[in-house]
mmCIF file of C-alpha atoms in Angstrom:
data_model
loop_
_atom_site.group_PDB
_atom_site.id
_atom_site.type_symbol
_atom_site.label_atom_id
_atom_site.label_comp_id
_atom_site.label_asym_id
_atom_site.label_seq_id
_atom_site.Cartn_x
_atom_site.Cartn_y
_atom_site.Cartn_z
ATOM 1 C CA MET A 1040 13.195 -72.808 371.091
ATOM 2 C CA ASN A 1041 10.439 -71.162 369.088
ATOM 3 C CA LYS A 1042 10.945 -68.105 371.184
ATOM 4 C CA PHE A 1043 14.644 -68.029 370.234
ATOM 5 C CA TYR A 1044 13.985 -68.143 366.523
ATOM 6 C CA GLY A 1045 11.231 -65.611 366.846
ATOM 7 C CA ASN A 1046 13.552 -63.122 368.448
ATOM 8 C CA LYS A 1047 13.829 -59.928 366.337
ATOM 9 C CA ILE A 1048 17.543 -59.536 366.932
ATOM 10 C CA PHE A 1049 18.216 -63.015 365.713
ATOM 11 C CA ALA A 1050 16.136 -62.341 362.626
ATOM 12 C CA LEU A 1051 18.135 -59.221 361.847
ATOM 13 C CA ILE A 1052 21.461 -61.038 362.208
ATOM 14 C CA VAL A 1053 20.327 -63.812 359.927
ATOM 15 C CA SER A 1054 19.048 -61.298 357.341
ATOM 16 C CA PHE A 1055 22.344 -59.392 357.340
ATOM 17 C CA PHE A 1056 24.307 -62.617 357.001
ATOM 18 C CA LEU A 1057 22.192 -63.755 354.063
ATOM 19 C CA THR A 1058 22.540 -60.313 352.399
ATOM 20 C CA MET A 1059 26.332 -60.465 352.627
ATOM 21 C CA ILE A 1060 26.367 -63.968 351.164
ATOM 22 C CA LEU A 1061 24.245 -62.731 348.257
ATOM 23 C CA PHE A 1062 26.516 -59.653 347.777
ATOM 24 C CA PHE A 1063 29.682 -61.735 347.610
ATOM 25 C CA TYR A 1064 28.013 -64.195 345.267
ATOM 26 C CA VAL A 1065 27.049 -61.431 342.812
ATOM 27 C CA LYS A 1066 30.520 -59.841 342.982
ATOM 28 C CA THR A 1067 32.124 -63.191 342.362
ATOM 29 C CA GLU A 1068 29.955 -63.793 339.314
ATOM 30 C CA VAL A 1069 30.542 -60.304 337.873
ATOM 31 C CA HIS A 1070 34.308 -60.424 338.278
ATOM 32 C CA SER A 1071 34.825 -64.026 337.106
ATOM 33 C CA ASN A 1072 35.302 -65.393 340.611
ATOM 34 C CA ASN A 1073 38.478 -63.261 341.079
ATOM 35 C CA ALA A 1074 38.640 -62.540 344.793
ATOM 36 C CA ALA A 1075 40.962 -59.553 344.246
ATOM 37 C CA ASN A 1076 38.179 -57.707 342.391
ATOM 38 C CA LEU A 1077 35.513 -58.099 345.004
ATOM 39 C CA PHE A 1078 36.003 -54.552 346.347
ATOM 40 C CA ASN A 1079 36.750 -52.655 343.155
ATOM 41 C CA ASN A 1080 33.452 -50.804 343.293
ATOM 42 C CA VAL A 1081 35.096 -48.870 346.095
ATOM 43 C CA SER A 1082 38.209 -47.705 344.147
ATOM 44 C CA GLU A 1083 41.433 -47.449 346.091
ATOM 45 C CA GLU A 1084 42.962 -44.000 346.557
ATOM 46 C CA VAL A 1085 46.148 -43.309 344.591
ATOM 47 C CA THR A 1086 48.588 -40.424 344.050
ATOM 48 C CA GLU A 1087 50.005 -39.489 340.647
ATOM 49 C CA THR A 1088 52.645 -36.832 339.908
ATOM 50 C CA ILE A 1089 52.727 -35.159 336.482
ATOM 51 C CA SER A 1090 55.713 -33.100 335.354
ATOM 52 C CA ASP A 1091 55.970 -30.293 332.800
ATOM 53 C CA VAL A 1092 52.332 -29.223 332.925
ATOM 54 C CA PRO A 1093 52.035 -25.925 330.955
ATOM 55 C CA VAL A 1094 50.846 -22.814 332.782
ATOM 56 C CA HIS A 1095 48.041 -20.942 331.002
ATOM 57 C CA VAL A 1096 47.572 -17.215 331.555
ATOM 58 C CA THR A 1097 44.055 -16.053 332.399
ATOM 59 C CA GLY A 1098 42.903 -12.558 331.480
ATOM 60 C CA ASP A 1099 43.201 -10.144 328.567
ATOM 61 C CA ILE A 1100 46.812 -8.931 328.810
ATOM 62 C CA ASP A 1101 47.497 -8.018 325.180
ATOM 63 C CA GLN A 1102 48.455 -4.503 326.244
ATOM 64 C CA TYR A 1103 50.893 -5.766 328.901
ATOM 65 C CA TYR A 1104 54.294 -7.425 329.025
ATOM 66 C CA VAL A 1105 54.439 -10.120 331.729
ATOM 67 C CA THR A 1106 57.584 -11.735 333.142
ATOM 68 C CA GLY A 1107 58.081 -14.289 335.911
ATOM 69 C CA ILE A 1108 55.468 -16.896 334.977
ATOM 70 C CA PRO A 1109 57.078 -20.364 334.675
ATOM 71 C CA GLU A 1110 56.470 -22.207 331.429
ATOM 72 C CA SER A 1111 55.450 -25.340 333.298
ATOM 73 C CA VAL A 1112 54.913 -26.785 336.790
ATOM 74 C CA SER A 1113 54.564 -30.206 338.444
ATOM 75 C CA VAL A 1114 51.160 -31.392 339.635
ATOM 76 C CA GLU A 1115 50.367 -34.065 342.218
ATOM 77 C CA LEU A 1116 46.881 -35.590 341.890
ATOM 78 C CA LYS A 1117 45.273 -37.622 344.659
ATOM 79 C CA GLY A 1118 41.961 -39.442 344.511
ATOM 80 C CA PRO A 1119 40.122 -42.647 343.511
ATOM 81 C CA LYS A 1120 42.206 -44.702 341.107
ATOM 82 C CA ASN A 1121 39.531 -44.978 338.449
ATOM 83 C CA VAL A 1122 38.890 -41.217 338.543
ATOM 84 C CA ILE A 1123 42.630 -40.456 338.362
ATOM 85 C CA ASN A 1124 43.013 -42.818 335.403
ATOM 86 C CA GLN A 1125 40.145 -41.189 333.538
ATOM 87 C CA THR A 1126 41.536 -37.748 334.304
ATOM 88 C CA LEU A 1127 44.939 -38.638 332.904
ATOM 89 C CA GLN A 1128 43.423 -40.243 329.818
ATOM 90 C CA GLY A 1129 41.128 -37.317 329.096
ATOM 91 C CA LYS A 1130 43.901 -34.708 329.435
ATOM 92 C CA LYS A 1131 41.355 -31.917 329.841
ATOM 93 C CA PHE A 1132 42.735 -30.551 333.093
ATOM 94 C CA ARG A 1133 45.087 -27.569 333.038
ATOM 95 C CA VAL A 1134 46.981 -25.212 335.323
ATOM 96 C CA VAL A 1135 45.926 -21.554 335.121
ATOM 97 C CA THR A 1136 46.816 -18.251 336.747
ATOM 98 C CA GLU A 1137 44.380 -15.917 338.368
ATOM 99 C CA ASP A 1138 42.975 -13.158 336.132
ATOM 100 C CA LEU A 1139 46.049 -10.995 335.462
ATOM 101 C CA ALA A 1140 44.015 -8.259 333.782
ATOM 102 C CA LYS A 1141 42.585 -7.377 337.200
ATOM 103 C CA LEU A 1142 46.026 -6.832 338.701
ATOM 104 C CA GLY A 1143 47.368 -4.042 336.473
ATOM 105 C CA ALA A 1144 50.968 -2.891 336.095
ATOM 106 C CA GLY A 1145 53.416 -3.659 338.891
ATOM 107 C CA THR A 1146 54.907 -6.595 340.785
ATOM 108 C CA HIS A 1147 52.496 -9.233 342.081
ATOM 109 C CA TYR A 1148 52.396 -12.677 343.657
ATOM 110 C CA VAL A 1149 49.988 -14.914 341.783
ATOM 111 C CA GLN A 1150 48.658 -18.338 342.683
ATOM 112 C CA PHE A 1151 48.107 -21.204 340.279
ATOM 113 C CA LYS A 1152 45.046 -23.432 340.311
ATOM 114 C CA MET A 1153 43.612 -26.390 338.406
ATOM 115 C CA GLU A 1154 40.718 -26.314 335.993
ATOM 116 C CA ASN A 1155 38.571 -29.144 334.555
ATOM 117 C CA LEU A 1156 39.328 -31.467 337.473
ATOM 118 C CA SER A 1157 36.856 -33.799 339.239
ATOM 119 C CA ASP A 1158 35.714 -32.765 342.707
ATOM 120 C CA GLU A 1159 36.840 -36.195 343.897
ATOM 121 C CA VAL A 1160 40.460 -35.375 343.064
ATOM 122 C CA SER A 1161 42.639 -33.142 345.218
ATOM 123 C CA TYR A 1162 45.812 -31.585 343.872
ATOM 124 C CA ARG A 1163 49.040 -29.851 344.781
ATOM 125 C CA ILE A 1164 50.947 -27.633 342.321
ATOM 126 C CA SER A 1165 54.691 -27.089 342.578
ATOM 127 C CA PRO A 1166 55.528 -24.260 342.503
ATOM 128 C CA SER A 1167 52.071 -23.065 343.460
ATOM 129 C CA THR A 1168 52.857 -19.334 343.275
ATOM 130 C CA ALA A 1169 55.134 -16.988 341.343
ATOM 131 C CA GLU A 1170 56.328 -13.405 341.613
ATOM 132 C CA ILE A 1171 55.493 -11.711 338.327
ATOM 133 C CA THR A 1172 55.989 -8.259 336.847
ATOM 134 C CA ILE A 1173 53.338 -6.670 334.645
ATOM 135 C CA SER A 1174 54.450 -3.725 332.502
ATOM 136 C CA GLU A 1175 52.862 -1.618 329.811
ATOM 137 C CA LEU A 1176 53.892 -2.801 326.366
ATOM 138 C CA GLU A 1177 56.017 -0.669 324.037
ATOM 139 C CA SER A 1178 57.236 -1.356 320.495
ATOM 140 C CA ARG A 1179 60.312 0.100 318.813
ATOM 141 C CA ALA A 1180 62.143 -0.496 315.543
ATOM 142 C CA PHE A 1181 65.845 -1.395 315.647
ATOM 143 C CA PRO A 1182 68.346 -1.691 312.762
ATOM 144 C CA VAL A 1183 69.906 -5.123 312.338
ATOM 145 C CA GLU A 1184 73.690 -5.462 312.171
ATOM 146 C CA ILE A 1185 75.602 -8.362 310.637
ATOM 147 C CA GLN A 1186 78.329 -9.988 312.720
ATOM 148 C CA LEU A 1187 80.496 -11.664 310.097
ATOM 149 C CA ASN A 1188 82.509 -14.337 311.852
ATOM 150 C CA ASN A 1189 85.114 -15.015 309.131
ATOM 151 C CA ARG A 1190 86.054 -12.184 306.825
ATOM 152 C CA GLU A 1191 88.958 -14.366 305.756
ATOM 153 C CA GLY A 1192 86.375 -16.489 303.947
ATOM 154 C CA VAL A 1193 86.484 -13.961 301.086
ATOM 155 C CA ALA A 1194 88.713 -15.274 298.274
ATOM 156 C CA SER A 1195 92.091 -13.658 297.602
ATOM 157 C CA GLY A 1196 91.741 -10.721 295.214
ATOM 158 C CA TYR A 1197 88.132 -10.089 296.282
ATOM 159 C CA GLU A 1198 86.546 -7.855 298.877
ATOM 160 C CA ILE A 1199 83.227 -7.214 300.592
ATOM 161 C CA ALA A 1200 81.235 -4.556 298.791
ATOM 162 C CA SER A 1201 78.291 -4.338 301.197
ATOM 163 C CA GLU A 1202 76.527 -6.056 304.090
ATOM 164 C CA THR A 1203 72.724 -5.849 304.142
ATOM 165 C CA THR A 1204 69.709 -7.507 305.746
ATOM 166 C CA ASN A 1205 66.169 -7.824 304.459
ATOM 167 C CA PRO A 1206 64.355 -6.347 306.230
ATOM 168 C CA ASN A 1207 67.028 -3.965 307.484
ATOM 169 C CA SER A 1208 65.182 -3.357 310.764
ATOM 170 C CA ILE A 1209 62.951 -5.367 313.089
ATOM 171 C CA THR A 1210 60.358 -4.496 315.715
ATOM 172 C CA LEU A 1211 60.883 -5.408 319.357
ATOM 173 C CA THR A 1212 58.006 -5.363 321.828
ATOM 174 C CA GLY A 1213 58.434 -5.413 325.589
ATOM 175 C CA SER A 1214 58.459 -3.302 328.699
ATOM 176 C CA LYS A 1215 60.018 0.149 328.558
ATOM 177 C CA GLU A 1216 62.697 -1.004 331.000
ATOM 178 C CA THR A 1217 63.628 -3.998 328.855
ATOM 179 C CA LEU A 1218 63.767 -1.984 325.642
ATOM 180 C CA GLN A 1219 66.098 0.510 327.317
ATOM 181 C CA GLN A 1220 68.533 -2.330 328.051
ATOM 182 C CA ILE A 1221 68.973 -3.167 324.362
ATOM 183 C CA LYS A 1222 72.525 -2.431 323.272
ATOM 184 C CA ARG A 1223 72.774 -4.475 320.111
ATOM 185 C CA VAL A 1224 70.479 -6.186 317.594
ATOM 186 C CA TYR A 1225 72.379 -8.416 315.188
ATOM 187 C CA VAL A 1226 72.679 -11.695 313.295
ATOM 188 C CA ASN A 1227 75.585 -14.130 313.141
ATOM 189 C CA LEU A 1228 76.835 -15.067 309.679
ATOM 190 C CA THR A 1229 79.678 -17.321 308.547
ATOM 191 C CA LEU A 1230 80.946 -17.330 304.944
ATOM 192 C CA PRO A 1231 81.960 -20.490 303.092
ATOM 193 C CA ASN A 1232 85.695 -20.615 302.438
ATOM 194 C CA ASN A 1233 87.151 -18.964 299.318
ATOM 195 C CA GLN A 1234 83.921 -17.112 298.568
ATOM 196 C CA LYS A 1235 83.956 -15.140 295.283
ATOM 197 C CA ASN A 1236 80.238 -14.527 294.817
ATOM 198 C CA ASP A 1237 77.506 -12.834 296.848
ATOM 199 C CA TYR A 1238 76.353 -14.938 299.801
ATOM 200 C CA SER A 1239 72.921 -14.909 301.472
ATOM 201 C CA SER A 1240 71.418 -16.839 304.386
ATOM 202 C CA GLU A 1241 68.278 -16.737 306.549
ATOM 203 C CA VAL A 1242 69.490 -16.108 310.105
ATOM 204 C CA THR A 1243 67.987 -15.600 313.572
ATOM 205 C CA VAL A 1244 67.937 -12.126 315.122
ATOM 206 C CA ILE A 1245 69.750 -11.781 318.471
ATOM 207 C CA THR A 1246 69.153 -9.010 321.030
ATOM 208 C CA GLU A 1247 71.743 -8.251 323.715
ATOM 209 C CA ASP A 1248 72.289 -5.787 326.540
ATOM 210 C CA ALA A 1249 75.518 -3.894 327.279
ATOM 211 C CA ASN A 1250 76.972 -6.962 329.036
ATOM 212 C CA GLY A 1251 76.341 -9.255 326.078
ATOM 213 C CA LYS A 1252 73.427 -10.968 327.811
ATOM 214 C CA VAL A 1253 70.654 -12.163 325.486
ATOM 215 C CA LEU A 1254 67.376 -10.436 326.341
ATOM 216 C CA ASN A 1255 64.014 -12.189 326.649
ATOM 217 C CA LEU A 1256 62.384 -10.493 323.669
ATOM 218 C CA SER A 1257 60.646 -11.813 320.577
ATOM 219 C CA PRO A 1258 61.747 -9.931 317.450
ATOM 220 C CA SER A 1259 59.275 -9.419 314.636
ATOM 221 C CA PRO A 1260 60.286 -10.949 312.323
ATOM 222 C CA GLU A 1261 62.433 -13.471 314.193
ATOM 223 C CA THR A 1262 64.686 -14.105 311.172
ATOM 224 C CA VAL A 1263 66.070 -11.912 308.387
ATOM 225 C CA LYS A 1264 67.887 -12.568 305.134
ATOM 226 C CA ALA A 1265 71.512 -11.459 305.484
ATOM 227 C CA THR A 1266 73.481 -10.784 302.280
ATOM 228 C CA ILE A 1267 77.198 -10.212 301.809
ATOM 229 C CA ALA A 1268 77.996 -8.678 298.412
ATOM 230 C CA ILE A 1269 81.436 -9.720 297.184
ATOM 231 C CA ARG A 1270 83.371 -8.364 294.199
ATOM 232 C CA PRO A 1271 86.949 -8.157 292.935
ATOM 233 C CA LYS A 1272 89.158 -5.633 294.681
ATOM 234 C CA GLY A 1273 89.014 -2.144 293.189
ATOM 235 C CA LYS A 1274 91.390 0.532 291.958
ATOM 236 C CA LYS A 1275 90.942 4.264 292.503
ATOM 237 C CA VAL A 1276 91.387 6.472 289.435
ATOM 238 C CA PRO A 1277 90.646 10.164 288.701
ATOM 239 C CA ILE A 1278 87.294 11.325 287.315
ATOM 240 C CA LYS A 1279 87.401 13.223 284.019
ATOM 241 C CA ILE A 1280 84.325 15.288 283.071
ATOM 242 C CA GLN A 1281 83.740 16.063 279.402
ATOM 243 C CA THR A 1282 81.186 18.537 277.956
ATOM 244 C CA VAL A 1283 79.105 18.453 274.771
ATOM 245 C CA ASN A 1284 76.516 20.678 273.060
ATOM 246 C CA GLY A 1285 77.614 23.922 274.685
ATOM 247 C CA ASP A 1286 76.575 27.377 273.403
ATOM 248 C CA LYS A 1287 79.484 29.028 271.553
ATOM 249 C CA ASN A 1288 78.580 32.371 273.104
ATOM 250 C CA LEU A 1289 78.937 31.013 276.633
ATOM 251 C CA THR A 1290 81.792 29.658 278.655
ATOM 252 C CA TYR A 1291 81.380 26.759 281.061
ATOM 253 C CA GLU A 1292 83.382 25.769 284.088
ATOM 254 C CA VAL A 1293 82.566 22.291 285.411
ATOM 255 C CA SER A 1294 83.825 21.313 288.876
ATOM 256 C CA LEU A 1295 83.542 18.194 291.023
ATOM 257 C CA PRO A 1296 82.775 18.214 294.758
ATOM 258 C CA ASP A 1297 85.867 18.457 296.936
ATOM 259 C CA ASP A 1298 85.213 15.022 298.444
ATOM 260 C CA VAL A 1299 84.593 13.252 295.111
ATOM 261 C CA LYS A 1300 87.635 13.448 292.894
ATOM 262 C CA GLU A 1301 88.171 9.740 292.335
ATOM 263 C CA VAL A 1302 86.141 6.674 291.448
ATOM 264 C CA THR A 1303 86.794 3.032 292.374
ATOM 265 C CA VAL A 1304 86.872 0.626 289.433
ATOM 266 C CA TYR A 1305 86.321 -3.118 289.967
ATOM 267 C CA GLY A 1306 87.494 -5.983 287.790
ATOM 268 C CA ASP A 1307 90.323 -8.390 287.131
ATOM 269 C CA SER A 1308 93.788 -7.058 287.859
ATOM 270 C CA SER A 1309 94.759 -7.222 284.178
ATOM 271 C CA VAL A 1310 91.794 -4.979 283.324
ATOM 272 C CA LEU A 1311 92.464 -2.534 286.143
ATOM 273 C CA ASN A 1312 96.099 -2.082 285.135
ATOM 274 C CA ALA A 1313 94.985 -0.586 281.813
ATOM 275 C CA ILE A 1314 92.546 1.937 283.350
ATOM 276 C CA SER A 1315 93.898 5.365 284.283
ATOM 277 C CA GLU A 1316 90.686 7.408 284.535
ATOM 278 C CA VAL A 1317 86.891 7.213 284.351
ATOM 279 C CA ALA A 1318 84.989 9.692 282.208
ATOM 280 C CA GLY A 1319 81.590 11.267 282.496
ATOM 281 C CA THR A 1320 79.848 13.471 279.931
ATOM 282 C CA VAL A 1321 77.774 16.576 280.659
ATOM 283 C CA ASP A 1322 75.198 17.610 278.050
ATOM 284 C CA LEU A 1323 75.110 21.449 278.099
ATOM 285 C CA SER A 1324 72.301 21.890 275.558
ATOM 286 C CA ASP A 1325 69.783 22.846 278.273
ATOM 287 C CA VAL A 1326 72.227 24.750 280.523
ATOM 288 C CA THR A 1327 71.919 28.533 280.234
ATOM 289 C CA GLN A 1328 72.858 29.571 283.749
ATOM 290 C CA SER A 1329 74.958 28.297 286.604
ATOM 291 C CA THR A 1330 73.506 25.116 288.065
ATOM 292 C CA GLU A 1331 74.246 21.645 289.459
ATOM 293 C CA LYS A 1332 73.729 18.426 287.538
ATOM 294 C CA GLU A 1333 73.958 14.667 288.085
ATOM 295 C CA VAL A 1334 76.421 13.039 285.700
ATOM 296 C CA MET A 1335 76.546 9.307 285.008
ATOM 297 C CA LEU A 1336 80.068 7.910 284.862
ATOM 298 C CA ASN A 1337 81.041 5.474 282.119
ATOM 299 C CA ILE A 1338 82.077 1.993 283.237
ATOM 300 C CA PRO A 1339 85.367 1.214 281.459
ATOM 301 C CA THR A 1340 85.425 -1.695 279.012
ATOM 302 C CA ASN A 1341 85.733 -5.102 280.724
ATOM 303 C CA ALA A 1342 85.433 -3.571 284.210
ATOM 304 C CA SER A 1343 82.774 -5.252 286.370
ATOM 305 C CA ASP A 1344 81.612 -2.148 288.256
ATOM 306 C CA ILE A 1345 82.487 1.325 289.503
ATOM 307 C CA SER A 1346 81.662 3.258 292.647
ATOM 308 C CA PRO A 1347 80.204 5.831 292.672
ATOM 309 C CA LYS A 1348 78.255 5.403 289.446
ATOM 310 C CA GLU A 1349 77.272 9.064 289.230
ATOM 311 C CA VAL A 1350 78.492 12.369 290.608
ATOM 312 C CA GLN A 1351 76.979 15.797 291.040
ATOM 313 C CA VAL A 1352 78.923 18.539 289.290
ATOM 314 C CA THR A 1353 78.679 22.304 289.566
ATOM 315 C CA ILE A 1354 78.428 24.157 286.240
ATOM 316 C CA THR A 1355 79.350 27.848 286.242
ATOM 317 C CA VAL A 1356 78.063 29.682 283.128
ATOM 318 C CA LYS A 1357 79.312 33.041 281.838
ATOM 319 C CA SER A 1358 78.923 34.960 278.614
ATOM 320 C CA LYS A 1359 82.096 35.352 276.599
ATOM 321 C CA ASP A 1360 82.054 39.098 277.256
ATOM 322 C CA GLU A 1361 81.947 38.478 281.013
ATOM 323 C CA ALA A 1362 84.720 35.962 280.725
ATOM 324 C CA SER A 1363 86.817 38.368 278.618
ATOM 325 C CA SER A 1364 86.210 41.242 281.039
ATOM 326 C CA ALA A 1365 87.152 39.086 283.975
ATOM 327 C CA GLY A 1366 90.289 38.051 282.110
ATOM 328 C CA ASN A 1367 91.255 41.677 281.345
ATOM 329 C CA GLU A 1368 90.768 42.733 284.958
ATOM 330 C CA SER A 1369 92.948 39.901 286.061
ATOM 331 C CA THR A 1370 95.653 40.880 283.558
ATOM 332 C CA GLN A 1371 95.569 44.580 284.606
ATOM 333 C CA SER A 1372 95.792 43.611 288.243
ATOM 334 C CA ASP A 1373 98.823 41.484 287.508
ATOM 335 C CA GLN A 1374 100.477 44.336 285.572
ATOM 336 C CA LYS A 1375 99.913 46.844 288.403
ATOM 337 C CA ALA A 1376 101.408 44.418 290.871
ATOM 338 C CA SER A 1377 104.458 43.968 288.607
ATOM 339 C CA SER A 1378 104.889 47.784 288.191
ATOM 340 C CA SER A 1379 104.751 48.426 291.912
ATOM 341 C CA GLN A 1380 107.437 45.823 292.473
ATOM 342 C CA GLN A 1381 109.729 47.577 289.887
ATOM 343 C CA SER A 1382 109.282 51.137 291.298
ATOM 344 C CA PRO A 1383 112.330 52.483 293.272
#
């Protein structure tokens, strides 16, 4: 019997058994005698799926325009439960691309990977790759049009005087190919009903190709202030040019451009009915030879505005002797023509 208890194998079995009893006793004490927590030091393996994880671009690509990278991906994490929980709480992990600056211009397949993740956690990204296009960046300025959706919003008896944006052009940056597709840069604007006064609104710039498809470009600025100037309907009347302070020894002939013989007067209909012409005055005190001069037109009493507000006139100057000589030559020419017609 003493030999049995002195056996080394028996001693080892008894020692192991006593060690396990002590281990379970300590675990039970630490975890408040909850049997379910006895094995929590060896955390169970779990799998967690996270959606809409942003994709971060790696590399200095300020001089490039990149398309094809998804805004976000789904990530499946697998590992010890306590490590997964800490990872999700910390939110320091992220999905990144490979260094795009090393790829250069062209079409490439890139792979996504995780950063700031414990070595005890494995992962799977979906999608894990993407076909991207890297192009050299170009910038161009484009004028901004206004697409007015309801011109009938202007009150009866009024009309649109002008349509402007501030700024009147924006800068678009993208690949050369994308910029070449741009057919139209505009803003949408809708007037309130029965509008009698100028109307302004801050609106978003839209870029479209020839098929009306909105292009993936970021205008700078992204919004502009669109203004519709509204005024009463106008009436066209002749322009009358008057002269003052002329030299008595000179003659003056003042003429308007062929394409500017009338001016549009704006105001209430009762005011417009009484206006038959718009006058402008040319001061000839400093005119000694033929020249051109800008002349301000006078806005008629009670009229709200005129267009144009000034015109350029041509002033032909002659001495009275030259004018008289020219008149005599004209008279003699007429007399000769009359005599020739009377000769048998």
